[in-house]
PDB file of C-alpha atoms in Angstrom:
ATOM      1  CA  UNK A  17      56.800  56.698 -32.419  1.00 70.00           C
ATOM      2  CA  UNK A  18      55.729  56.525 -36.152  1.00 88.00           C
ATOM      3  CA  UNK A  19      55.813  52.853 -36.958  1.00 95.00           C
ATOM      4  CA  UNK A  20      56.771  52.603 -41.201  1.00 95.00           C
ATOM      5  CA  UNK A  21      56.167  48.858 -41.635  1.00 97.00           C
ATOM      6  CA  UNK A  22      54.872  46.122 -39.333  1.00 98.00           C
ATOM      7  CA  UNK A  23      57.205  43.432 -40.025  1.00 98.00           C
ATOM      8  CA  UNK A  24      56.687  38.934 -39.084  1.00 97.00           C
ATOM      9  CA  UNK A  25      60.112  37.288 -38.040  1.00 97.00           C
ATOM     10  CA  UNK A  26      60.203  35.787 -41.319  1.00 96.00           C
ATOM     11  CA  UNK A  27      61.310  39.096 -42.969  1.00 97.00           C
ATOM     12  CA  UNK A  28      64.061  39.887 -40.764  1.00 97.00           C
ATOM     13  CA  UNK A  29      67.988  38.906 -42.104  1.00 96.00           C
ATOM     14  CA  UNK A  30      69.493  36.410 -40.264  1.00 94.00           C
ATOM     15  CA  UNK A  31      72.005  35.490 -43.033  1.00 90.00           C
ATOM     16  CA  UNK A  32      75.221  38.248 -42.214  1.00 83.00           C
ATOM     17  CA  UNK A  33      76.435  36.857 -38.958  1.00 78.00           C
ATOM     18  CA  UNK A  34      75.942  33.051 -38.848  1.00 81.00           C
ATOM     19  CA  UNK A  35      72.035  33.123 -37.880  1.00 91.00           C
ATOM     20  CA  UNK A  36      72.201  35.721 -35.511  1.00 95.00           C
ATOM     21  CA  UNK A  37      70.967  39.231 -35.050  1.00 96.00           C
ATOM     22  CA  UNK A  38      72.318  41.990 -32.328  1.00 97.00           C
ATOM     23  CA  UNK A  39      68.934  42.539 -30.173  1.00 98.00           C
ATOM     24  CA  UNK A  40      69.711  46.469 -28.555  1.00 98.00           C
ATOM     25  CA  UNK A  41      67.315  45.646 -24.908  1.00 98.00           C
ATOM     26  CA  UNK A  42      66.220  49.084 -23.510  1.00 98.00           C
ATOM     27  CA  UNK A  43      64.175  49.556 -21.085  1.00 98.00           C
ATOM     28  CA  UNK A  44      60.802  51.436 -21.745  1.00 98.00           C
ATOM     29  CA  UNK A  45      60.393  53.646 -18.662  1.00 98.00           C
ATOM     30  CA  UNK A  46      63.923  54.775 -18.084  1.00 98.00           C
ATOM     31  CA  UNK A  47      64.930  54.493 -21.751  1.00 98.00           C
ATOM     32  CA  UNK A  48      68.156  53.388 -20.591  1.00 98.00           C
ATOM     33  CA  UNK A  49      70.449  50.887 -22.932  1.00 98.00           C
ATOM     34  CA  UNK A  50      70.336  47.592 -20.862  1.00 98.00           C
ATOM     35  CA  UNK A  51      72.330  45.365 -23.006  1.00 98.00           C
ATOM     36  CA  UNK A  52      73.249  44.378 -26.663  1.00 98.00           C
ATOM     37  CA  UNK A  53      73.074  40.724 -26.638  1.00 98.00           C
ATOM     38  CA  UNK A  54      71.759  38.357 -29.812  1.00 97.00           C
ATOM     39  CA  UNK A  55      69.072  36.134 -31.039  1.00 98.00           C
ATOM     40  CA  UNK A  56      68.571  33.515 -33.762  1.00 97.00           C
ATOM     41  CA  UNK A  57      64.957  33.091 -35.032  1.00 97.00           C
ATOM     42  CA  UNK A  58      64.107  30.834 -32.146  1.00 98.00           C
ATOM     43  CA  UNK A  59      64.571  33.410 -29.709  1.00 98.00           C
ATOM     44  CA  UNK A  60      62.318  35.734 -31.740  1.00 98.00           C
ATOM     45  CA  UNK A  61      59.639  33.665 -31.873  1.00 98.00           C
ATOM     46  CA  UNK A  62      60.366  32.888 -28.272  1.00 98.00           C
ATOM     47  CA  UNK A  63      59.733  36.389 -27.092  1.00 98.00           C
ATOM     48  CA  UNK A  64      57.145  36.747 -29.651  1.00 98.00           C
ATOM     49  CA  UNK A  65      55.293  33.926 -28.225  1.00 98.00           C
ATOM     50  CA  UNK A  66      55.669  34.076 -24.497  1.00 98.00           C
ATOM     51  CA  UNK A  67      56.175  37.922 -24.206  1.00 98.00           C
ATOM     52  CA  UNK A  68      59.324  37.698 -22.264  1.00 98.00           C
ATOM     53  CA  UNK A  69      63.004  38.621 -23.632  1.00 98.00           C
ATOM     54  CA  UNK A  70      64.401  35.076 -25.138  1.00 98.00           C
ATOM     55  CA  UNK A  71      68.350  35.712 -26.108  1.00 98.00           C
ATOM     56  CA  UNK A  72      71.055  33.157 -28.296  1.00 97.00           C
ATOM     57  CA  UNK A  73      73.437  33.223 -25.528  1.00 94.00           C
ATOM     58  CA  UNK A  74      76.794  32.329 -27.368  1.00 90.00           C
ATOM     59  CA  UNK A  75      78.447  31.772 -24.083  1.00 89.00           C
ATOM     60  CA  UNK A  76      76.257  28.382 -23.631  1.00 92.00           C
ATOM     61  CA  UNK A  77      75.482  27.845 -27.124  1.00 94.00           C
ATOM     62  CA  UNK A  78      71.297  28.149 -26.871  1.00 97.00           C
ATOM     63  CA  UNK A  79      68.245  29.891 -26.865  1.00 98.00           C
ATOM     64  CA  UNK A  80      68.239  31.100 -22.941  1.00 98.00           C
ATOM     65  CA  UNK A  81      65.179  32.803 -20.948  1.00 98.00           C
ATOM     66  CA  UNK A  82      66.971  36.032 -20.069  1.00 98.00           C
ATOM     67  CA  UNK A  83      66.158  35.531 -16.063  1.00 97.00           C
ATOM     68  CA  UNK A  84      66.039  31.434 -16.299  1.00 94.00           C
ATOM     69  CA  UNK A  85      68.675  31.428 -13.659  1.00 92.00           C
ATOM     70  CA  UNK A  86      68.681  34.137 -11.932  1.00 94.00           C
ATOM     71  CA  UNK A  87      65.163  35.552 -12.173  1.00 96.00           C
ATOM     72  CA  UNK A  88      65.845  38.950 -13.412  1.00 97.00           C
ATOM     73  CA  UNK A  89      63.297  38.354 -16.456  1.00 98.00           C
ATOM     74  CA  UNK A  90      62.299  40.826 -18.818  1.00 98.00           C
ATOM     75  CA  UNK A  91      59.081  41.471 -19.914  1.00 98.00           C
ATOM     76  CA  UNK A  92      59.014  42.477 -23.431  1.00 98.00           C
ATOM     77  CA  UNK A  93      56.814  45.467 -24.729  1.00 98.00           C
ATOM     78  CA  UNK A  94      57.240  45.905 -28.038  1.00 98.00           C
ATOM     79  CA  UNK A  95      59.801  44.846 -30.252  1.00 98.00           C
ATOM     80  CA  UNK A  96      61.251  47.032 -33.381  1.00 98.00           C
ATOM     81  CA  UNK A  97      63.313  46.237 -36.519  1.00 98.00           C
ATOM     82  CA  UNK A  98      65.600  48.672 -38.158  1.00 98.00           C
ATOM     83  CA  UNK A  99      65.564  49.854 -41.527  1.00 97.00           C
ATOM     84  CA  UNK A 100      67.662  46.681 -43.372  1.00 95.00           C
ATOM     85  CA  UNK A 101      65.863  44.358 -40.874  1.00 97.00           C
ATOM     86  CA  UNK A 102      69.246  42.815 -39.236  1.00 96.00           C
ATOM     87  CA  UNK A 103      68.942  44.549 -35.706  1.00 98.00           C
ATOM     88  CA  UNK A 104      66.310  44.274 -33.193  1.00 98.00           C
ATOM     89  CA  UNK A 105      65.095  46.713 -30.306  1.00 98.00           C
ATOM     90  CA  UNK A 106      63.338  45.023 -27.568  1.00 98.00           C
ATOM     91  CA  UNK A 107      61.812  47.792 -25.162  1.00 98.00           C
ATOM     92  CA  UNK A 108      61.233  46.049 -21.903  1.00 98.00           C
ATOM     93  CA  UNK A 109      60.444  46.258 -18.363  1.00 98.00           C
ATOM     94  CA  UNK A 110      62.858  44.446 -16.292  1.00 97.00           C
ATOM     95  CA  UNK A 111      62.814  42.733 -12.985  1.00 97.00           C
ATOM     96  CA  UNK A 112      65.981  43.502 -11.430  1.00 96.00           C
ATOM     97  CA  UNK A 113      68.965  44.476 -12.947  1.00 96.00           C
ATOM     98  CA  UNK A 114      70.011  43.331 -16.207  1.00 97.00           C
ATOM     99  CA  UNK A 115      73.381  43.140 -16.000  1.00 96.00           C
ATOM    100  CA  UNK A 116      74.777  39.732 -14.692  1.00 93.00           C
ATOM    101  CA  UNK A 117      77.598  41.840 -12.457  1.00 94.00           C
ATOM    102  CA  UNK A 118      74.140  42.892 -10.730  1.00 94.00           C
ATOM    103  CA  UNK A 119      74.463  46.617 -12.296  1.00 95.00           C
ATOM    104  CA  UNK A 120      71.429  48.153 -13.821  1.00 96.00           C
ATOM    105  CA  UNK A 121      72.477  48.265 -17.303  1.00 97.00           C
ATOM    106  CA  UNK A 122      75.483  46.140 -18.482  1.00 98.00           C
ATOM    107  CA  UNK A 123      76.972  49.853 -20.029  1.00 98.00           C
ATOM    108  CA  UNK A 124      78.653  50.516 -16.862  1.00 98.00           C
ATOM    109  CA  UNK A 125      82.005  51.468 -18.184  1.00 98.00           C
ATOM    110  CA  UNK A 126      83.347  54.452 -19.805  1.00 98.00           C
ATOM    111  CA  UNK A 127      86.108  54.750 -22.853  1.00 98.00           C
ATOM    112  CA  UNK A 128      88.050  57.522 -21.837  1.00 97.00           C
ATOM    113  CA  UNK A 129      90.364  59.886 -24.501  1.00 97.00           C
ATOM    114  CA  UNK A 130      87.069  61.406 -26.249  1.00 97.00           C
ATOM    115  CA  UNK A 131      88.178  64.732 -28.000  1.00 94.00           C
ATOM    116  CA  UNK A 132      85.480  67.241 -26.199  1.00 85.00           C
ATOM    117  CA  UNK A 133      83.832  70.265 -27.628  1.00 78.00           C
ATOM    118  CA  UNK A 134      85.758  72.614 -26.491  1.00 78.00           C
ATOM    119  CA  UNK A 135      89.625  71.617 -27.490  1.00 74.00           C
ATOM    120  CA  UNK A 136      90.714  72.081 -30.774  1.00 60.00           C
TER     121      UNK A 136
ATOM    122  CA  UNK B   9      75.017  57.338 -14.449  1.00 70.00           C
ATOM    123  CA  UNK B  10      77.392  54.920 -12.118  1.00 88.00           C
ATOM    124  CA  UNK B  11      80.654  54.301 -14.275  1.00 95.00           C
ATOM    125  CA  UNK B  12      82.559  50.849 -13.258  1.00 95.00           C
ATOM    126  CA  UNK B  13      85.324  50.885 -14.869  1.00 97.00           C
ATOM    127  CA  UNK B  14      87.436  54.097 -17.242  1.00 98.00           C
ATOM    128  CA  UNK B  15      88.718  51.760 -20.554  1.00 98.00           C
ATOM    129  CA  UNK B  16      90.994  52.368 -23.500  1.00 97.00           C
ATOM    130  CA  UNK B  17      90.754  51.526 -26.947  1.00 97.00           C
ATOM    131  CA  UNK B  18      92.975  47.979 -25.906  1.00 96.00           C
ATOM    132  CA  UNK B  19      90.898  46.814 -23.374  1.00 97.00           C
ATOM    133  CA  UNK B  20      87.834  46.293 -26.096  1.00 97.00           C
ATOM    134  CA  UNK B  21      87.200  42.214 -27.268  1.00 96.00           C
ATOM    135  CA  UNK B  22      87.503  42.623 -30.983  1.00 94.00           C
ATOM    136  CA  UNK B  23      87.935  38.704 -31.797  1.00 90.00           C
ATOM    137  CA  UNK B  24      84.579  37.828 -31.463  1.00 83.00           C
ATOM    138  CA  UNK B  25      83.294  38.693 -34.800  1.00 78.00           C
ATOM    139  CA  UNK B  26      86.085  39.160 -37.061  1.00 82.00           C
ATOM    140  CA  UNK B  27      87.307  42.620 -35.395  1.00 91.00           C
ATOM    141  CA  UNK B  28      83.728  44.349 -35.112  1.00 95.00           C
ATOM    142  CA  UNK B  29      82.036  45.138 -32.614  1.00 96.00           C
ATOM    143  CA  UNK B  30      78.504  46.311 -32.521  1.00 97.00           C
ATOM    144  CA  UNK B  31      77.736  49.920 -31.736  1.00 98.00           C
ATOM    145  CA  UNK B  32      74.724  50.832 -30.359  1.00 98.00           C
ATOM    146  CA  UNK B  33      73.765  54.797 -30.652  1.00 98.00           C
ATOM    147  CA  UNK B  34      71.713  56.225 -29.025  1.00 98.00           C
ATOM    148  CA  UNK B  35      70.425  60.465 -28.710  1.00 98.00           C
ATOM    149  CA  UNK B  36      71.867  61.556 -25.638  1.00 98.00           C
ATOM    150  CA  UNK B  37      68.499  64.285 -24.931  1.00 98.00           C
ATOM    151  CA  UNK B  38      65.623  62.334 -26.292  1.00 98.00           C
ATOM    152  CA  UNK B  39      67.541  59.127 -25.094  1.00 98.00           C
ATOM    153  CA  UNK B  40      66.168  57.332 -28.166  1.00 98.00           C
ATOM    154  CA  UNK B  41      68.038  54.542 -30.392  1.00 98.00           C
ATOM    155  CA  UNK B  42      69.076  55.234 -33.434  1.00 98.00           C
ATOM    156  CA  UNK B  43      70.948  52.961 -34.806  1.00 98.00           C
ATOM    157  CA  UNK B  44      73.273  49.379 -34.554  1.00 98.00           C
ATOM    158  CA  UNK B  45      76.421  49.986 -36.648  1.00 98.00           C
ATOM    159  CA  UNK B  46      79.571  48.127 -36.221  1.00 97.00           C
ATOM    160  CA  UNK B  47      82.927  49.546 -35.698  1.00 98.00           C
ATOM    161  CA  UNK B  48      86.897  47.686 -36.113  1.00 97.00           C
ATOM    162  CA  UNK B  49      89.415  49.726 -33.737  1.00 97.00           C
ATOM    163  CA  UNK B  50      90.145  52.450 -36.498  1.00 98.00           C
ATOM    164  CA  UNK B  51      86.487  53.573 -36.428  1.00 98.00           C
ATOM    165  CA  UNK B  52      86.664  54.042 -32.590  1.00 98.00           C
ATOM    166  CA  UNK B  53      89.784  55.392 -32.560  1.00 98.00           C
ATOM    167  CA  UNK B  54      88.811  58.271 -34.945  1.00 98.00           C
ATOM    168  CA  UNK B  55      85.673  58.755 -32.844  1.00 98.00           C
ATOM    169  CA  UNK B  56      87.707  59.139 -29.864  1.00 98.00           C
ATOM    170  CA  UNK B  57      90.129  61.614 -31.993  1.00 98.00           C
ATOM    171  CA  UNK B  58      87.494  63.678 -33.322  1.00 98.00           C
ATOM    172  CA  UNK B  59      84.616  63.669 -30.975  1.00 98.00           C
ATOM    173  CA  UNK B  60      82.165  62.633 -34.009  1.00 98.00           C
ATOM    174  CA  UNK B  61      80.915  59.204 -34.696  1.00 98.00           C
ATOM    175  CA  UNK B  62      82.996  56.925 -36.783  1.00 98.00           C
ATOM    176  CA  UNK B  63      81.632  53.293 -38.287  1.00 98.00           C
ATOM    177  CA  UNK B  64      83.229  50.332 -40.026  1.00 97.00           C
ATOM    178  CA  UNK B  65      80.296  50.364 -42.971  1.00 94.00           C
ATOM    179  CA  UNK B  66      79.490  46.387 -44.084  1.00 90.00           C
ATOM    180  CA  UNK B  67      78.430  47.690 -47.126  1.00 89.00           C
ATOM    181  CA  UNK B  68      81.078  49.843 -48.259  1.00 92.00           C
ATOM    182  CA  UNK B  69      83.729  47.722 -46.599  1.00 94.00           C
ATOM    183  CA  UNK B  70      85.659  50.609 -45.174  1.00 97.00           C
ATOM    184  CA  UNK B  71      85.886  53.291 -42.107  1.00 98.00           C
ATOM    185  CA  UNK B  72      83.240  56.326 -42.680  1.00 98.00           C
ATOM    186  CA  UNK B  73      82.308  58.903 -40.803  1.00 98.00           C
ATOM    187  CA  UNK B  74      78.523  59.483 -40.149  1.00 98.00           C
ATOM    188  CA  UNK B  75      77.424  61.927 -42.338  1.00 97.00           C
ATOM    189  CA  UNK B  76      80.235  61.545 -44.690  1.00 94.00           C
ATOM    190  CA  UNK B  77      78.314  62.064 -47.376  1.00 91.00           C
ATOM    191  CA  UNK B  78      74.724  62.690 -46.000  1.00 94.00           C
ATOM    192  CA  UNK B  79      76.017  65.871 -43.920  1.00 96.00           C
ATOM    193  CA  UNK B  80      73.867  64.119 -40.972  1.00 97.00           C
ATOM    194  CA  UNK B  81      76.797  63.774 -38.726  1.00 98.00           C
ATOM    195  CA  UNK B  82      76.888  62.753 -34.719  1.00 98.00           C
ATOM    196  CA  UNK B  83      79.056  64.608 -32.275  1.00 98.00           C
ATOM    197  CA  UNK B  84      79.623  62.222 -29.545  1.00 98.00           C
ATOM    198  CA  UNK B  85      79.011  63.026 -25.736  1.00 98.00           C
ATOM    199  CA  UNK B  86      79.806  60.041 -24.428  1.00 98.00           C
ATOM    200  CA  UNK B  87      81.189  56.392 -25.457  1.00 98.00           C
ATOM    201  CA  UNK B  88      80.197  53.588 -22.973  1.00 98.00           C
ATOM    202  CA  UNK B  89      81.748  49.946 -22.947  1.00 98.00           C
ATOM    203  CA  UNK B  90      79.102  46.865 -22.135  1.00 98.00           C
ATOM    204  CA  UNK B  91      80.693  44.221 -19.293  1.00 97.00           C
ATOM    205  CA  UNK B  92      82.125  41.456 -21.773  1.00 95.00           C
ATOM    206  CA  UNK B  93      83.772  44.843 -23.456  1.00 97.00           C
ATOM    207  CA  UNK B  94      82.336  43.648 -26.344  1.00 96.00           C
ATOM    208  CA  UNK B  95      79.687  46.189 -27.040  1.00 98.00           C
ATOM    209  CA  UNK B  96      79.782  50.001 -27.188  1.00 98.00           C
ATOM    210  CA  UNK B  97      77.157  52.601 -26.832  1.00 98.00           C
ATOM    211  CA  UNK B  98      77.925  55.633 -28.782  1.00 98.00           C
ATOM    212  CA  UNK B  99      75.592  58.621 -26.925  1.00 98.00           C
ATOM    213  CA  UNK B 100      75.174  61.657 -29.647  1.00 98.00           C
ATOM    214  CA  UNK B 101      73.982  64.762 -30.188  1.00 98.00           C
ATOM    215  CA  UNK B 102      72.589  64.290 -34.370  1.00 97.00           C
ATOM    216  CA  UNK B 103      72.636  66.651 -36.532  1.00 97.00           C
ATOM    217  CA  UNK B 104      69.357  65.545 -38.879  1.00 96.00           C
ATOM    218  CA  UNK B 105      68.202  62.038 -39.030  1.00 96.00           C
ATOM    219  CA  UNK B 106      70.038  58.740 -38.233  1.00 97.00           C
ATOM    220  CA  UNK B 107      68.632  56.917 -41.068  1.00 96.00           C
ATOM    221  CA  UNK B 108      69.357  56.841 -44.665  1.00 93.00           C
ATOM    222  CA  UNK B 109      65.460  56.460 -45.208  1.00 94.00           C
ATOM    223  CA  UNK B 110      65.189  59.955 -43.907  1.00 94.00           C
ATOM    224  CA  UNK B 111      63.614  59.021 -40.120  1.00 95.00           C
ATOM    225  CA  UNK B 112      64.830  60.093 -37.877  1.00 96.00           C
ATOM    226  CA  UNK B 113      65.861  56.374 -36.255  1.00 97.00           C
ATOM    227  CA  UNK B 114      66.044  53.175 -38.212  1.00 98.00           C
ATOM    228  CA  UNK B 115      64.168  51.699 -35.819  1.00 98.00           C
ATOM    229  CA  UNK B 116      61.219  52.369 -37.397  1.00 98.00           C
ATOM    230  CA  UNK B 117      59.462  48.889 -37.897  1.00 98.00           C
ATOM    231  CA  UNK B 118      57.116  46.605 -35.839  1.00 98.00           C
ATOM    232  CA  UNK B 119      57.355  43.097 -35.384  1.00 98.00           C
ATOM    233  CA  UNK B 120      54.263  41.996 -34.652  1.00 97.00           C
ATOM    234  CA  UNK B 121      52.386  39.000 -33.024  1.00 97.00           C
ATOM    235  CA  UNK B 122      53.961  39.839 -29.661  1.00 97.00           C
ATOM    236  CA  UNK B 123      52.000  38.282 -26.963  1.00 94.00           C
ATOM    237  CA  UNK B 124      50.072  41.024 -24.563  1.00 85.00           C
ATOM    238  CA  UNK B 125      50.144  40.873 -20.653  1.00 79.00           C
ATOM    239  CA  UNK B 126      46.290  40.538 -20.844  1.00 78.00           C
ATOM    240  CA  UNK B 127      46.274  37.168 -23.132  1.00 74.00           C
ATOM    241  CA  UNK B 128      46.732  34.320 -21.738  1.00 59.00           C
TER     242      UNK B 128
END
């Protein structure tokens, strides 16, 4: 993983989507896509501080422990910024599943109708 | 992979953020992120339609294919709804780099001052 700049929450862009940024959550054996959820700068510095995964959970309105209820916490192992500095990656390593319907990953569904290879 | 549910284009939540939703992508072999774009139901649809990765670009204000003008399309394997259906994961096989800097993903950048297991 070549690493371009190291970056400090205050240069990331929280202005497009009313002081929120998507966070992508993978985790950093498996590589699997966990969840997209979002954070605000609190949650940043959160996670930054306490080294485990700190969402803005817009379904309550706050800065949530991911885990605080039900224990599936997610320790975070490094933390990435994309190239215009609105989306986070955190690469984790969770404790139980991360999906709140108790599936691994919260990607559990398909959309079906993709054109495939082979048709014309 | 254990697949829930098998969606169409209707069953995505568009509302939530003025008819995006965020796109994560992600290299089906090397499993590695390589991008958050956004997409409105056009962009999906012509995904679905032509089996290569369509966004709704911010910046440009319109529907564009990856690699419109860069030649660095994505031919999509898979598209993958989150639970809320409010999040897609786009897996891809790239042709050249994800990012407009040239790298191969935009994540590319470090935040740092993440707390270590070993601190206290």
């Amino acid at each position: 993983m070549k690493i371009k700049r190291n970056l400090n929450v205050d240069d990331l862009d929280f202005r497009k989507a009313d002081g929120l940024i998507p966070v992508v959550v993978q985790d950093y054996k498996t590589l699997k896509v966990l969840t997209l959820a979002y954070a605000n700068r609190e949650a940043i510095e959160m996670t930054l501080k306490t080294g485990y995964a700190y969402f803005f959970r817009r379904s309550h309105g706050r800065v949530m422990m991911k885990g605080e209820t039900s224990g599936n916490v997610q320790r975070v192992i490094d933390v990435l910024v994309d190239c215009d500095y609105d989306a986070v990656l955190y690469l984790v390593d969770p404790k139980g599943p991360a999906c709140h319907l108790g599936e691994e990953t919260c990607f559990h569904n398909r959309l079906i109708g993709l054109k495939r290879e082979d048709e014309n």
